[in-house]
Coordinates of C-alpha atoms in Angstrom, one line a residue:
X16 CA 0.0 0.0 0.0
X17 CA 1.3 3.5 -1.0
X18 CA 0.7 5.2 2.4
X19 CA 1.9 8.5 1.1
X20 CA -0.8 8.6 -1.6
X21 CA -3.5 8.2 1.0
X22 CA -1.9 9.9 3.9
X23 CA -4.4 12.7 4.2
X24 CA -7.3 10.3 4.8
X25 CA -5.3 7.8 6.8
X26 CA -4.6 10.4 9.4
X27 CA -8.3 11.1 9.9
X28 CA -9.9 10.2 13.2
X29 CA -11.6 6.8 13.1
X30 CA -10.1 6.0 9.7
X31 CA -6.4 5.0 9.8
X32 CA -4.7 2.1 8.1
X33 CA -7.4 -0.3 9.0
X34 CA -10.0 1.6 6.9
X35 CA -7.6 2.1 4.1
X36 CA -6.9 -1.6 4.0
X37 CA -10.6 -2.3 3.8
X38 CA -10.8 0.0 0.7
X39 CA -7.9 -1.8 -0.9
X40 CA -9.6 -5.1 -0.5
X41 CA -13.1 -3.9 -1.7
X42 CA -14.6 -4.7 -5.0
X43 CA -17.0 -2.1 -6.5
X44 CA -18.9 -2.3 -9.8
X45 CA -20.1 1.0 -11.3
X46 CA -22.8 0.6 -13.9
X47 CA -22.9 3.7 -16.2
X48 CA -20.1 6.2 -16.9
X49 CA -22.2 9.3 -17.2
X50 CA -22.8 12.3 -15.0
X51 CA -23.1 10.2 -11.9
X52 CA -20.6 7.5 -12.8
X53 CA -17.7 9.8 -13.7
X54 CA -17.4 11.6 -10.3
X55 CA -18.2 8.4 -8.4
X56 CA -15.4 6.6 -10.2
X57 CA -12.9 9.4 -9.8
X58 CA -13.3 9.6 -6.1
X59 CA -13.4 5.8 -5.5
X60 CA -10.2 5.4 -7.5
X61 CA -8.5 8.3 -5.8
X62 CA -9.5 6.9 -2.4
X63 CA -7.8 3.6 -3.2
X64 CA -10.7 1.1 -3.7
X65 CA -8.7 -1.9 -4.8
X66 CA -10.9 -3.5 -7.4
X67 CA -13.2 -1.5 -9.6
X68 CA -15.4 -2.6 -12.5
X69 CA -16.8 -0.2 -15.1
X70 CA -19.8 -1.1 -17.3
X71 CA -21.0 1.0 -20.2
X72 CA -21.6 0.3 -23.9
X73 CA -21.9 3.9 -24.9
X74 CA -19.4 6.2 -26.6
X75 CA -18.5 9.8 -25.6
X76 CA -20.5 12.5 -27.2
X77 CA -20.0 16.3 -27.2
X78 CA -23.2 16.8 -25.2
X79 CA -21.8 14.6 -22.4
X80 CA -18.9 16.9 -21.6
X81 CA -20.7 19.5 -19.5
X82 CA -21.3 16.9 -16.8
X83 CA -19.0 14.0 -17.6
X84 CA -15.8 15.8 -16.8
X85 CA -13.6 12.7 -16.7
X86 CA -13.7 12.9 -20.5
X87 CA -12.3 15.6 -22.9
X88 CA -13.2 16.8 -26.4
X89 CA -10.6 14.5 -27.9
X90 CA -12.5 11.5 -26.4
X91 CA -15.6 12.1 -28.4
X92 CA -16.6 8.9 -30.3
X93 CA -14.5 6.6 -28.0
X94 CA -16.0 3.9 -25.8
X95 CA -16.7 5.3 -22.3
X96 CA -15.8 2.2 -20.3
X97 CA -12.4 1.7 -21.9
X98 CA -11.6 5.4 -22.0
X99 CA -12.5 5.8 -18.3
X100 CA -10.5 2.8 -17.3
X101 CA -7.4 4.2 -19.1
X102 CA -7.7 7.6 -17.5
X103 CA -8.5 6.3 -14.0
X104 CA -5.5 4.0 -14.2
X105 CA -3.4 7.1 -14.8
X106 CA -4.9 8.6 -11.7
X107 CA -4.1 5.6 -9.6
X108 CA -2.1 2.8 -11.2
X109 CA -1.9 0.8 -7.9
X110 CA -5.4 -0.5 -8.2
X111 CA -7.2 -3.0 -10.5
X112 CA -9.7 -1.6 -13.0
X113 CA -11.7 -3.7 -15.3
X114 CA -13.8 -2.3 -18.1
X115 CA -16.9 -3.9 -19.7
X116 CA -17.9 -2.2 -22.9
X117 CA -21.3 -3.8 -22.9
X118 CA -24.8 -3.1 -21.8
X119 CA -26.2 -4.8 -18.8
X120 CA -29.1 -7.2 -19.5
X121 CA -30.7 -10.3 -18.1
X122 CA -28.1 -12.5 -19.7
X123 CA -25.0 -11.0 -18.3
X124 CA -25.8 -9.0 -15.2
X125 CA -25.8 -11.9 -12.7
X126 CA -22.4 -13.0 -13.7
X127 CA -21.1 -9.4 -13.7
X128 CA -22.4 -8.7 -10.2
X129 CA -21.1 -11.9 -8.8
X130 CA -17.6 -10.7 -9.0
X131 CA -18.2 -7.6 -6.9
X132 CA -19.3 -6.7 -3.4
X133 CA -20.9 -3.3 -3.9
X134 CA -22.9 -2.1 -6.8
X135 CA -23.3 1.5 -7.9
X136 CA -26.3 2.2 -10.2
X137 CA -25.3 5.3 -12.2
X138 CA -27.7 4.7 -15.1
X139 CA -30.2 7.1 -16.4
X140 CA -33.3 4.9 -17.4
X141 CA -35.9 3.0 -15.6
X142 CA -35.4 -0.3 -17.4
X143 CA -31.8 -0.5 -16.2
X144 CA -32.7 0.6 -12.6
X145 CA -35.3 -2.2 -12.2
X146 CA -33.0 -4.7 -13.8
X147 CA -30.1 -3.8 -11.5
X148 CA -32.3 -3.6 -8.5
X149 CA -33.8 -7.1 -8.9
X150 CA -30.4 -8.6 -9.7
X151 CA -28.8 -7.0 -6.6
X152 CA -31.8 -8.2 -4.4
X153 CA -31.5 -11.7 -5.8
X154 CA -27.8 -11.8 -5.1
X155 CA -28.0 -9.8 -1.8
X156 CA -25.6 -7.2 -3.1
X157 CA -25.6 -3.7 -1.5
X158 CA -26.9 -1.3 -4.1
X159 CA -26.1 2.5 -4.1
X160 CA -28.8 4.2 -6.1
X161 CA -28.9 7.7 -7.4
X162 CA -30.8 9.8 -10.0
X163 CA -30.6 13.4 -11.2
X164 CA -32.9 15.6 -13.2
X165 CA -32.9 19.3 -13.7
X166 CA -31.6 20.9 -10.5
X167 CA -32.4 18.0 -8.2
X168 CA -31.0 14.6 -7.2
X169 CA -31.8 11.6 -5.1
X170 CA -29.6 9.1 -3.3
X171 CA -30.3 5.8 -1.4
X172 CA -28.6 2.6 -0.2
X173 CA -30.6 -0.6 -0.8
X174 CA -30.2 -4.2 0.3
X175 CA -28.4 -3.4 3.5
X176 CA -29.9 -4.4 6.9
X177 CA -30.7 -1.6 9.3
X178 CA -30.9 -1.7 13.1
X179 CA -34.4 -3.2 12.9
X180 CA -33.1 -6.0 10.6
X181 CA -35.0 -4.6 7.7
X182 CA -33.8 -4.1 4.1
X183 CA -35.4 -2.1 1.3
X184 CA -35.0 -2.0 -2.4
X185 CA -35.9 0.3 -5.4
X186 CA -39.3 -1.4 -5.8
X187 CA -40.2 -0.4 -2.2
X188 CA -39.8 3.2 -3.4
X189 CA -41.3 2.8 -6.9
X190 CA -43.2 -0.5 -7.1
X191 CA -44.4 0.1 -10.7
X192 CA -42.2 1.2 -13.6
X193 CA -43.5 4.3 -15.3
X194 CA -44.7 4.0 -18.9
X195 CA -42.2 5.0 -21.6
X196 CA -42.2 8.8 -21.9
X197 CA -44.2 9.3 -18.7
X198 CA -41.3 10.8 -16.9
X199 CA -38.8 12.8 -19.0
X200 CA -35.1 11.8 -18.9
X201 CA -32.2 14.1 -18.8
X202 CA -32.0 14.4 -22.6
X203 CA -35.6 15.7 -22.5
X204 CA -35.7 17.6 -19.2
X205 CA -32.1 18.7 -18.9
X206 CA -29.6 18.5 -16.0
X207 CA -27.1 20.9 -14.6
X208 CA -23.7 19.3 -14.6
X209 CA -22.8 20.3 -11.0
X210 CA -26.0 18.5 -9.8
X211 CA -24.8 15.2 -11.3
X212 CA -21.3 15.9 -9.9
X213 CA -22.6 16.5 -6.4
X214 CA -24.8 13.4 -6.3
X215 CA -22.2 11.1 -8.0
X216 CA -19.6 12.2 -5.4
X217 CA -22.1 11.4 -2.7
X218 CA -22.5 7.9 -4.2
X219 CA -18.8 7.4 -3.8
X220 CA -19.0 8.7 -0.2
X221 CA -21.8 6.2 0.6
X222 CA -19.7 3.4 -0.8
X223 CA -16.7 4.4 1.3
X224 CA -18.9 4.5 4.4
X225 CA -20.2 1.0 3.7
X226 CA -16.8 -0.4 3.0
X227 CA -15.0 1.1 6.0
X228 CA -17.8 1.3 8.5
X229 CA -17.4 5.0 9.2
X230 CA -20.4 7.2 9.7
X231 CA -24.0 6.4 9.0
X232 CA -24.9 5.3 5.5
X233 CA -28.2 6.1 3.9
X234 CA -29.6 2.7 4.6
X235 CA -33.4 2.6 4.1
X236 CA -33.4 6.3 3.5
X237 CA -33.9 8.4 0.4
X238 CA -31.9 11.7 0.4
X239 CA -33.3 14.4 -1.8
X240 CA -31.3 17.4 -2.9
X241 CA -32.2 20.7 -4.5
X242 CA -29.3 22.7 -5.9
X243 CA -31.2 25.9 -6.3
X244 CA -31.5 26.4 -2.6
X245 CA -29.1 23.7 -1.3
X246 CA -31.9 22.1 0.7
X247 CA -31.6 18.4 1.7
X248 CA -34.3 16.3 3.2
X249 CA -34.6 12.6 4.0
X250 CA -37.5 10.2 3.5
X251 CA -37.6 7.0 5.6
X252 CA -38.1 3.8 3.5
X253 CA -39.8 0.7 4.7
X254 CA -40.4 -2.6 3.0
X255 CA -43.5 -2.5 0.8
X256 CA -46.3 -5.1 0.7
X257 CA -46.3 -8.3 -1.2
X258 CA -47.4 -6.5 -4.3
X259 CA -43.7 -5.5 -4.6
X260 CA -42.6 -9.1 -4.9
X261 CA -39.1 -9.6 -6.3
X262 CA -37.8 -12.6 -8.4
X263 CA -36.6 -15.2 -5.9
X264 CA -34.7 -17.4 -8.3
X265 CA -32.6 -17.0 -11.4
X266 CA -35.3 -18.6 -13.5
X267 CA -37.8 -16.1 -12.3
X268 CA -35.4 -13.3 -12.9
X269 CA -34.7 -14.4 -16.5
X270 CA -38.5 -14.4 -17.2
X271 CA -39.1 -10.9 -16.0
X272 CA -39.9 -8.3 -18.6
X273 CA -38.0 -5.1 -18.1
X274 CA -39.2 -3.4 -21.3
X275 CA -42.8 -2.7 -20.2
X276 CA -44.6 -0.7 -17.6
X277 CA -46.6 -3.7 -16.3
X278 CA -47.1 -4.1 -12.6
X279 CA -45.0 -6.5 -10.6
X280 CA -48.1 -8.7 -10.0
X281 CA -48.7 -8.9 -13.7
X282 CA -45.1 -9.8 -14.4
X283 CA -45.2 -12.6 -12.0
X284 CA -48.5 -13.9 -13.3
X285 CA -46.7 -14.1 -16.6
X286 CA -44.0 -16.1 -15.0
X287 CA -46.5 -18.5 -13.4
X288 CA -48.2 -19.3 -16.7

């Protein structure tokens, strides 16, 4: 371990070499190298997380650059995952970074997740969020969720047990996927780059807290942030009713339909037929 690289965090109260060693041994998968994924990756790599996976099948476009500041104009047209891995390796060559220039789907996500301990959802569409959530719940992987739109952002930690021995997941917050076009995405609604940077950095912070045990992570809580007035507020989350049933086996998971706005109950009726 390069103690000089991490000296300013090692000397922190309640951190020290033991927390730094936990970071070095941790395995974190970041899905999506966009406005959230870029800052999350930069701070996780800088902090010394020892094993990082990067998943994204997209290429860099000019419209990305106002919020995805890991990239530069010369990167336009290049694969995000591979370009990010190269640049992050230059930031910290002492850690292991693996890039996956592919889109997560039902065929590959369980294998991808199985190699990592903590999952960061930095995607920007509902299909991916429900897919990632259900896979994490099935494999019992801690999931760090975030979303941004306009001047606002949200952040939560799922699949981690709280003091009451309860866990929540994304379906406890949003049981039913919205119909296509019902809620505008960033391409339609817009987003200020600093909002994505703020929330993405906070995703990295939550991951560091879970890994090292410092502080109090946002377990079973939804943190909401408004950049225009810098107001934060938290919403307590509790497990939803049985109408929010998750796939309990790989076979059930593979039969789920993540391309529709059907309810969970309808999806499982389809599985049972």
